[in-house]
XYZ file of C-alpha atoms in Angstrom:
475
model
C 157.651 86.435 -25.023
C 157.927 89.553 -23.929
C 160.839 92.290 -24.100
C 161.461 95.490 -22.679
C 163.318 98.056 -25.365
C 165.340 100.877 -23.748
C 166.960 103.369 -25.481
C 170.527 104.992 -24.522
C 171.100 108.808 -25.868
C 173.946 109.321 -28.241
C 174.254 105.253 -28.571
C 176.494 105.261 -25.349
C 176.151 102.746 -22.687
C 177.264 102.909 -19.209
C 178.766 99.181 -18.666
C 176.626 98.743 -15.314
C 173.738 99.395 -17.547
C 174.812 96.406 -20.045
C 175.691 94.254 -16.928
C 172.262 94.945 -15.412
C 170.583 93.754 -18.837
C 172.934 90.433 -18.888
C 172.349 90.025 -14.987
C 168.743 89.801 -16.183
C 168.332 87.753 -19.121
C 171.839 85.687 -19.029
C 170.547 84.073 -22.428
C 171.767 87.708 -24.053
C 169.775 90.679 -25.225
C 169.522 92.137 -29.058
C 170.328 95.563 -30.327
C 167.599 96.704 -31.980
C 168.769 99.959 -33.249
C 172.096 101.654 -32.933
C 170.869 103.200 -29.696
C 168.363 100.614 -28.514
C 168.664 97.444 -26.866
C 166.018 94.677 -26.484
C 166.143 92.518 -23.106
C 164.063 89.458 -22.729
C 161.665 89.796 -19.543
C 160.822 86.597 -17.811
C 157.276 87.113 -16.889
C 154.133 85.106 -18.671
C 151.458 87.646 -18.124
C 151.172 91.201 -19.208
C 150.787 92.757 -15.434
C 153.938 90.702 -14.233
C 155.742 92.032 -17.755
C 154.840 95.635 -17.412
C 156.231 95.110 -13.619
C 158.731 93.344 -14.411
C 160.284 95.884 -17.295
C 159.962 99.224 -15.259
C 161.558 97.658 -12.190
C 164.522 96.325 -14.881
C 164.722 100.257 -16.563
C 164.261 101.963 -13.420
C 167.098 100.178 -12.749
C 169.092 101.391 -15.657
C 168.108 104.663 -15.153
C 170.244 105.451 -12.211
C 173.257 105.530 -15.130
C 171.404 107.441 -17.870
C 172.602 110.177 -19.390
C 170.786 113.329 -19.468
C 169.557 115.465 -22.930
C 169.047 113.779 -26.178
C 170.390 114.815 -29.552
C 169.426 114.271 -33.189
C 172.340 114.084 -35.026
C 174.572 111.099 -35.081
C 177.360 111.508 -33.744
C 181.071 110.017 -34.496
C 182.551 108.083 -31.808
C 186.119 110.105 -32.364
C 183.900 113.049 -31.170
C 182.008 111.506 -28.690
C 185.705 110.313 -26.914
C 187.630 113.120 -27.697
C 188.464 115.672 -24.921
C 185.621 117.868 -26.159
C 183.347 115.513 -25.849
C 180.375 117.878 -24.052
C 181.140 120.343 -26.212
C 180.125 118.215 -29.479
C 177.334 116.857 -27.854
C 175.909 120.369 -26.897
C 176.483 121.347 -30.721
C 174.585 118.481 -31.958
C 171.541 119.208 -29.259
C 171.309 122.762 -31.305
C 170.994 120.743 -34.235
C 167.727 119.847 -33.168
C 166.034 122.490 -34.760
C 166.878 121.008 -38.233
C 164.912 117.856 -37.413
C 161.343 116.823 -37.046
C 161.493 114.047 -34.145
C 158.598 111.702 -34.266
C 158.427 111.251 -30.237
C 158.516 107.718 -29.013
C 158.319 106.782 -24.998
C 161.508 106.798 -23.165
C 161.228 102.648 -22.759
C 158.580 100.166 -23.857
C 157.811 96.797 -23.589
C 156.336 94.650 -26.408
C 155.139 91.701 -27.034
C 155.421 90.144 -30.591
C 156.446 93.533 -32.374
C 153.123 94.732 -30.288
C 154.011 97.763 -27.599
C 151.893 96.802 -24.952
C 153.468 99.447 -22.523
C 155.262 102.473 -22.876
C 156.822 104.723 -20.369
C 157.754 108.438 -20.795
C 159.045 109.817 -17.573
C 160.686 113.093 -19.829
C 159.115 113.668 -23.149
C 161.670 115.944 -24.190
C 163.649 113.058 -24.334
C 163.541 111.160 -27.662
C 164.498 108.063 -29.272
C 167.997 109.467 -30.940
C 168.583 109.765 -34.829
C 166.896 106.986 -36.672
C 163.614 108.178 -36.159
C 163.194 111.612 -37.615
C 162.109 113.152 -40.664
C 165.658 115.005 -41.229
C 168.662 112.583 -40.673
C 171.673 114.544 -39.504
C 175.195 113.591 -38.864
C 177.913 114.585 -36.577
C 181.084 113.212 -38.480
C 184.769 114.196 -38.210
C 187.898 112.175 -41.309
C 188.957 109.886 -41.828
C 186.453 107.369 -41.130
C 182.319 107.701 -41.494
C 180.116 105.407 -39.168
C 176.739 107.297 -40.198
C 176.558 107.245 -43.769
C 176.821 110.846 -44.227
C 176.192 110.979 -48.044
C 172.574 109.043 -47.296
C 171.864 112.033 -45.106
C 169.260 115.159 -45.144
C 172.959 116.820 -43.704
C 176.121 116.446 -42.592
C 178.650 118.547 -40.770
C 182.248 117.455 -40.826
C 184.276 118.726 -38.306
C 188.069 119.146 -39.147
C 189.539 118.107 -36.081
C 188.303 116.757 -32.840
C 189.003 120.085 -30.974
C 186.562 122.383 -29.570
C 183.322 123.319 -31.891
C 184.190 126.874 -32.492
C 186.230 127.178 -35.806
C 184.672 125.416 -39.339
C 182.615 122.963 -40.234
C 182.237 121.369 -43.669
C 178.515 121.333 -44.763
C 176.770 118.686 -46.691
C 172.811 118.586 -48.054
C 170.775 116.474 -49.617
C 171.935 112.749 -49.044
C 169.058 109.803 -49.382
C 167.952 106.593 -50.432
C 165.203 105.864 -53.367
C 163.590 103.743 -55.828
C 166.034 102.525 -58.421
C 164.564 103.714 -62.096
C 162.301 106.218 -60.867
C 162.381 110.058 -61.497
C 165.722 111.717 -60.443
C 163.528 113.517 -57.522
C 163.198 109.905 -55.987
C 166.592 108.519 -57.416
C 168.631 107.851 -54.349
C 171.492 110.641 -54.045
C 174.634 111.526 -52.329
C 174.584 114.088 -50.262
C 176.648 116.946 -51.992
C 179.430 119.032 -49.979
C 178.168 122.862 -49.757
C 181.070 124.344 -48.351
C 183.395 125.424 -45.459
C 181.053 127.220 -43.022
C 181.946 128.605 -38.966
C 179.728 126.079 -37.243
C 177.361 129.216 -36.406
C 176.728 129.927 -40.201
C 176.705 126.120 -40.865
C 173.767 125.677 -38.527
C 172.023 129.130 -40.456
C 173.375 127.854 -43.966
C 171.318 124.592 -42.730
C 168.383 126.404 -41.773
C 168.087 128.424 -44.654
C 168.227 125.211 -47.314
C 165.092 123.963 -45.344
C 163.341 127.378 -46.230
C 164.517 127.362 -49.782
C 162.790 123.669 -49.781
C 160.030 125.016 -48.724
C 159.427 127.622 -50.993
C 160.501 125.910 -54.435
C 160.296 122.425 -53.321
C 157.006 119.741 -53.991
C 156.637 119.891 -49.903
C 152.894 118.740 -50.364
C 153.964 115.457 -51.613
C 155.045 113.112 -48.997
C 157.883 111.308 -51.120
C 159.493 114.357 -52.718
C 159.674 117.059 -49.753
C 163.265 116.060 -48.949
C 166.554 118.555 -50.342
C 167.147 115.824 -52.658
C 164.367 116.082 -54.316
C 164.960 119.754 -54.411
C 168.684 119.289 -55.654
C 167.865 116.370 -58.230
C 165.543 118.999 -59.831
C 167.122 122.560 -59.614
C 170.895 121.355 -59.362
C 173.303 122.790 -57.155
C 174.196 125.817 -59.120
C 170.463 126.856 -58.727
C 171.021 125.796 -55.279
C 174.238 127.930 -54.696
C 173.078 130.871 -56.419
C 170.256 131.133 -53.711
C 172.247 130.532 -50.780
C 174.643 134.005 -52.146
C 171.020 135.507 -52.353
C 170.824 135.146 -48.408
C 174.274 136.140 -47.637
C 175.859 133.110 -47.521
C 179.291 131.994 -49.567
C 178.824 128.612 -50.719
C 181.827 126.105 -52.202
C 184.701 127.986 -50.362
C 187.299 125.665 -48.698
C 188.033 121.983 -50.019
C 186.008 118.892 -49.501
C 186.964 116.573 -46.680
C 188.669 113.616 -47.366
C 187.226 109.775 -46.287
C 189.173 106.724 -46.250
C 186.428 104.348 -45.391
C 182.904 104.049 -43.774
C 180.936 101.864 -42.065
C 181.819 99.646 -38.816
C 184.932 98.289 -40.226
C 187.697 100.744 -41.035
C 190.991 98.666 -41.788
C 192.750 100.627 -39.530
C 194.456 97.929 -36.807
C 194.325 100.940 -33.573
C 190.181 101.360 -34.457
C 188.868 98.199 -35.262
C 190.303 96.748 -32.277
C 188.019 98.682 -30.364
C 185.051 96.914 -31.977
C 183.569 93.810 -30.491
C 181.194 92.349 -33.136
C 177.869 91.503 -32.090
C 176.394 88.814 -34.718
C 173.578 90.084 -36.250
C 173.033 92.515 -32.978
C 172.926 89.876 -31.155
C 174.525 90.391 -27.447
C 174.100 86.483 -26.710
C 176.386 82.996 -26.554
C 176.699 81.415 -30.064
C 178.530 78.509 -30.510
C 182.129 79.574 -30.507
C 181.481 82.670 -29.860
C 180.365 83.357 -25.751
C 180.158 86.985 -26.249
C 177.339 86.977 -23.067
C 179.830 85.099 -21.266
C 182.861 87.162 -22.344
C 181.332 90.382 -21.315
C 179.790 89.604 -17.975
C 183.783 88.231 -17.115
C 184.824 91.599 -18.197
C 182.586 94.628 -17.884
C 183.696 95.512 -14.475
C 186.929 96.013 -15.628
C 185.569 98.874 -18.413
C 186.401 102.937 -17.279
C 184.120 104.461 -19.923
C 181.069 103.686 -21.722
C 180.470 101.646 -24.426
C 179.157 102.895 -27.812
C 176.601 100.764 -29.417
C 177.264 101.447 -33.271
C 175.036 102.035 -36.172
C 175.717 98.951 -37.145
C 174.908 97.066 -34.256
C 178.034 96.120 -33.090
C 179.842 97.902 -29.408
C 182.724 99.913 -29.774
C 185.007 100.780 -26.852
C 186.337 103.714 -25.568
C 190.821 104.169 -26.312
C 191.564 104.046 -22.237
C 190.096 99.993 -22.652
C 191.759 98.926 -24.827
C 193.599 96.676 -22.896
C 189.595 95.118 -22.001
C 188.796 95.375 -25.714
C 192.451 92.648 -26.085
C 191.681 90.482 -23.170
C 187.364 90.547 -24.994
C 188.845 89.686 -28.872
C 191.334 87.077 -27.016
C 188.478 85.299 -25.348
C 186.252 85.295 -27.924
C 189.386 84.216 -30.532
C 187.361 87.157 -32.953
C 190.139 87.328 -35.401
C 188.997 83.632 -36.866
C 185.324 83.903 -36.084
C 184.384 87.374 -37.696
C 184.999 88.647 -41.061
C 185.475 92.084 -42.482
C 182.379 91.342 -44.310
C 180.185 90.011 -41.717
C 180.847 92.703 -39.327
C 180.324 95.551 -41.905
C 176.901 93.731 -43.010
C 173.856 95.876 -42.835
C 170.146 94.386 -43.104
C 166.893 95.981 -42.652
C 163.894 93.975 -40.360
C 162.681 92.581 -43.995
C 160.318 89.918 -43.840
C 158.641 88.536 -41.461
C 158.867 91.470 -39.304
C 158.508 94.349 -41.535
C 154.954 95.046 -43.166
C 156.006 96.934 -46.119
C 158.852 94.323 -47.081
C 159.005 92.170 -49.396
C 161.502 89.953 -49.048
C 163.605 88.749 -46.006
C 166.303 90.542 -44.796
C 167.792 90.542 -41.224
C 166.998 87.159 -41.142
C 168.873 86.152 -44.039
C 171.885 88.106 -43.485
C 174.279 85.917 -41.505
C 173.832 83.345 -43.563
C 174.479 85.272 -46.977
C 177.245 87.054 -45.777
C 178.490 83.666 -45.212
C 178.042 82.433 -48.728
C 179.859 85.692 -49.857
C 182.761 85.261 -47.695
C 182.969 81.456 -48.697
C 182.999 82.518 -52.367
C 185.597 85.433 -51.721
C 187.736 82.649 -49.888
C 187.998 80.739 -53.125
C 188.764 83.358 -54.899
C 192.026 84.121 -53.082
C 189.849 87.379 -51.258
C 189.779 85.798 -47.431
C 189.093 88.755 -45.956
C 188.215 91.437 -48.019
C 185.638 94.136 -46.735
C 183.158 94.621 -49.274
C 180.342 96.792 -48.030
C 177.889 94.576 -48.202
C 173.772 94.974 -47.471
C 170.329 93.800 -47.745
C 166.539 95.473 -48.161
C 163.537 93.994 -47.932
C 162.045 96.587 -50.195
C 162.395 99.248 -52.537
C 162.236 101.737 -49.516
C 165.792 100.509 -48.716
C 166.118 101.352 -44.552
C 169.585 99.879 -44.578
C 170.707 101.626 -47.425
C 171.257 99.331 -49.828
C 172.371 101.987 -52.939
C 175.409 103.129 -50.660
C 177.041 99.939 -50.859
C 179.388 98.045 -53.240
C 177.250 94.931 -53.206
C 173.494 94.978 -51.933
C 170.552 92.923 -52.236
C 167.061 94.561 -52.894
C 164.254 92.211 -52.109
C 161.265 92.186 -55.245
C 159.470 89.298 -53.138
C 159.636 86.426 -51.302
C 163.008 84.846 -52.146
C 163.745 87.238 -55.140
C 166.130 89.678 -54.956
C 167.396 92.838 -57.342
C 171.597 92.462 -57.033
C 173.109 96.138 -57.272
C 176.555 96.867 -57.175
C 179.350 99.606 -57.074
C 178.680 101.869 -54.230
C 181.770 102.461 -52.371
C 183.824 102.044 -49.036
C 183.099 105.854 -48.083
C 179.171 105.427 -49.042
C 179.660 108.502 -51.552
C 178.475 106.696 -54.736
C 175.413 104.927 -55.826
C 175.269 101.512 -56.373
C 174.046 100.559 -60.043
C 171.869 97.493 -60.954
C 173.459 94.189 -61.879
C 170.892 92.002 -62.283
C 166.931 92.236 -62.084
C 164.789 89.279 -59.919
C 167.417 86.730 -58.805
C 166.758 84.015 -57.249
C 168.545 83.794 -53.806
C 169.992 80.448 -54.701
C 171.364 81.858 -57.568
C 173.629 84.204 -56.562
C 176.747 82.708 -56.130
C 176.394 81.107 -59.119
C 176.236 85.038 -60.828
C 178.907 86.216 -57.895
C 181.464 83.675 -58.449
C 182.936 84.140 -61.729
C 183.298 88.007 -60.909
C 184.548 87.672 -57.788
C 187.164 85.655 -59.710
C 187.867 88.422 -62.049
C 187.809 90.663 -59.627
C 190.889 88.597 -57.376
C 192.895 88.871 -60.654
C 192.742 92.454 -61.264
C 193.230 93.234 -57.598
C 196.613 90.687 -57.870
C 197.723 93.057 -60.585
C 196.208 96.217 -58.765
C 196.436 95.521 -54.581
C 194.607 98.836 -53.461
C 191.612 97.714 -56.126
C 188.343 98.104 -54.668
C 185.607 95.839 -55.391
C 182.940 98.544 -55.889
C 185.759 100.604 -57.999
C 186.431 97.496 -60.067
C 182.915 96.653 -60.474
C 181.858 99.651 -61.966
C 184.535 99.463 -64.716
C 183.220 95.612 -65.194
C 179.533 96.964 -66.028
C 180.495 99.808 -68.298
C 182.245 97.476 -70.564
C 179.646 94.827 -70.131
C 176.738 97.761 -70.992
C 175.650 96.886 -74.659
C 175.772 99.859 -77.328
C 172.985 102.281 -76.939
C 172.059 101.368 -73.398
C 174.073 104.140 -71.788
């Protein structure tokens, strides 16, 4: 089969565009990254395919938005009233990356491209594919785990991009046991900057890398390798060497992060996509839904990191009449919607384990076992890697799998809702089948400290549970 994958800048998606892609494959279409969607083409042959998918994108280009930008941005930004304005600041931001440049659409065949089309190559696939990850965030809620990023800038309000901007540096995944240069890391907060100085603050950490970083070896030439070395006084003290004033100000403060924010007035904007997929699923026609109800959307969509749409504050009334026909209330979870899982086995050639394939049905089992626990409900963060190399970011999270091979699985736990803490390891090479047998009785524990405790996180909790489980001299 073949597919054609086009990309939308900034993860926004004019609703003719998403119409056109239904029109065409009424079966539904996948998102394959936050700012990628993958439409089935009809056609048997690879002339009638390549045909086939430029006619489709052409198409979709008539409602394309022009310029590309690296950072992620936050949806509050991207639908406030400055909305131009933050997308021009994160265009400058840019400079701080190292795109990799990929065709503006392509068409592939079994993971295969077999046709790519790049009509602008200034125009790139956004975010996920670059060297630097950046985010554009703004409190109280995080959709692009900003702590697992190269940097972060935090704007305090949603106005206009002029005043200050809270820095962060030196966010990442990693290997699990390994040195602290490849330790995964949060990224730390560097101060209160004006978003000009921010940007040279920025700028100036990627020169210090250079100079007193290992550059020359491919897995330590990020800042946190830099930072898990030298520390952050080392760090500070040579950012006052180049004129900047590091640490002034006070951190920003995050409630949550992720697609799921437990606030009624945002998540009622989101309309969960099962596993990405845009597609009818018994009991839940979500192809059906939106085809009945896209020509009633004002603004664009937002297709989330996640892989889930989001929809813009003037439809809400769409986004009621969309969770009312779908009856999402019963049919989603908390957990299932704020699920992340990497390609993983069979599609990924470094994993090691399944993933994506795996992760409706385990997030399942974990919301069956919360249910009899009293937890219906809850919203653990809760993800899956094929590999050590963790692409969904498994050490972020409060409960994550990390496959070791095929059907074997390292269980971490402890991250948190805001993605600002590291998961630690529960148990080494489990067997998939095993784990609600080792889930079970904690979740249970868990239910009756929360009972006792109501605001009780599980990745708060669990953390206390493994420091008094931790045998003497193992610290």
């Amino acid at each position: 089969m073949y597919t054609l994958e086009y990309p939308f800048l900034d993860g926004l998606i004019h609703p003719a565009q998403l119409q056109a892609a239904l029109d065409h494959a009424p079966q539904g279409c996948r998102i394959a990254s936050f700012s990628t969607i993958a439409i089935p083409l009809r056609s048997e042959t690879i002339e009638q395919a390549i045909a086939e998918g430029d006619s489709l994108a052409a198409d979709m280009n008539r409602y394309a938005t022009e310029g590309a930008s690296a950072a992620d941005i936050s949806t509050l930004l991207l639908q406030s009233t400055a909305q131009e304005e933050w997308t021009a600041f994160a265009r400058r931001l840019n400079a701080l990356s190292e795109p990799v440049s990929f065709p503006y659409h392509q068409i592939r065949s079994r993971g295969k491209i077999i046709h790519s089309s790049s009509p602008s190559p200034e125009n790139r696939f956004a975010a996920l594919h670059k060297r630097n990850r950046i985010c554009l965030e703004t409190p109280p809620h995080l959709e692009h785990g900003l702590f697992g990023c190269d940097f972060g800038f935090v704007a305090h309000t949603q106005g206009q991009p002029s005043g200050h901007i809270h820095l962060f540096a030196g966010g990442g995944g990693g290997i699990y046991g390994g040195s602290p240069a490849l330790a995964p890391r949060p990224a730390s907060w560097l101060g209160l900057y004006t978003c000009e100085e921010a940007i040279r603050a920025a700028q100036q950490l990627l020169a210090i890398n250079a100079e007193h970083g290992e550059t020359e070896n491919p897995r330590k030439r990020r800042l946190k390798s830099l930072i898990a070395t030298r520390g952050l006084d080392w760090l500070g003290e040579q950012l006052r060497r180049a004129g900047f004033t590091p640490y002034c100000g006070q951190p920003p403060v995050f409630r949550t992060s992720g697609e799921w924010s437990g606030d009624g007035d945002t998540d009622e904007l989101l309309i969960p996509a099962p596993s990405g997929a845009i597609a009818d699923e018994p009991g839940y026609p979500l192809s059906t839904a939106l085809r009945e109800h896209l020509p009633r959307l004002r603004h664009r969509l937002r297709l989330t990191p996640q892989g889930h749409l989001r929809l813009h504050p003037e439809d809400r009334a769409t986004a009621r009449l969309l969770h009312a026909r779908l009856h999402t209330s019963s049919s989603q979870t908390p957990l299932a919607i704020a699920s992340v899982a990497c390609r993983g086995l069979p599609i990924c050639k470094r994993a090691r384990a399944a993933a994506s394939t795996i992760r409706k049905e385990t997030a399942a089992v974990l919301d069956t076992l919360l249910a009899e626990s009293g937890l219906a409900h809850e919203p653990i963060s809760f993800r899956i890697s094929g590999c050590p190399n963790g692409c969904s970011r498994p050490m972020f999270a409060e409960l994550a799998l990390v496959g070791r091979s095929e059907g074997i699985y390292d269980i971490f736990a402890g991250g948190n809702r805001q993605g600002s803490r590291t998961a630690r390891l529960l148990r080494q090479a489990l067997p998939l089948h095993a784990l609600p047998g080792l889930l079970s009785p904690l979740l249970n524990r868990y239910a009756t400290a929360k009972r006792q405790q109501p605001g009780l996180a599980f990745g708060d909790w669990i953390i206390c549970h493994m420091e008094q489980e931790q045998p003497p001299g193992d610290a």
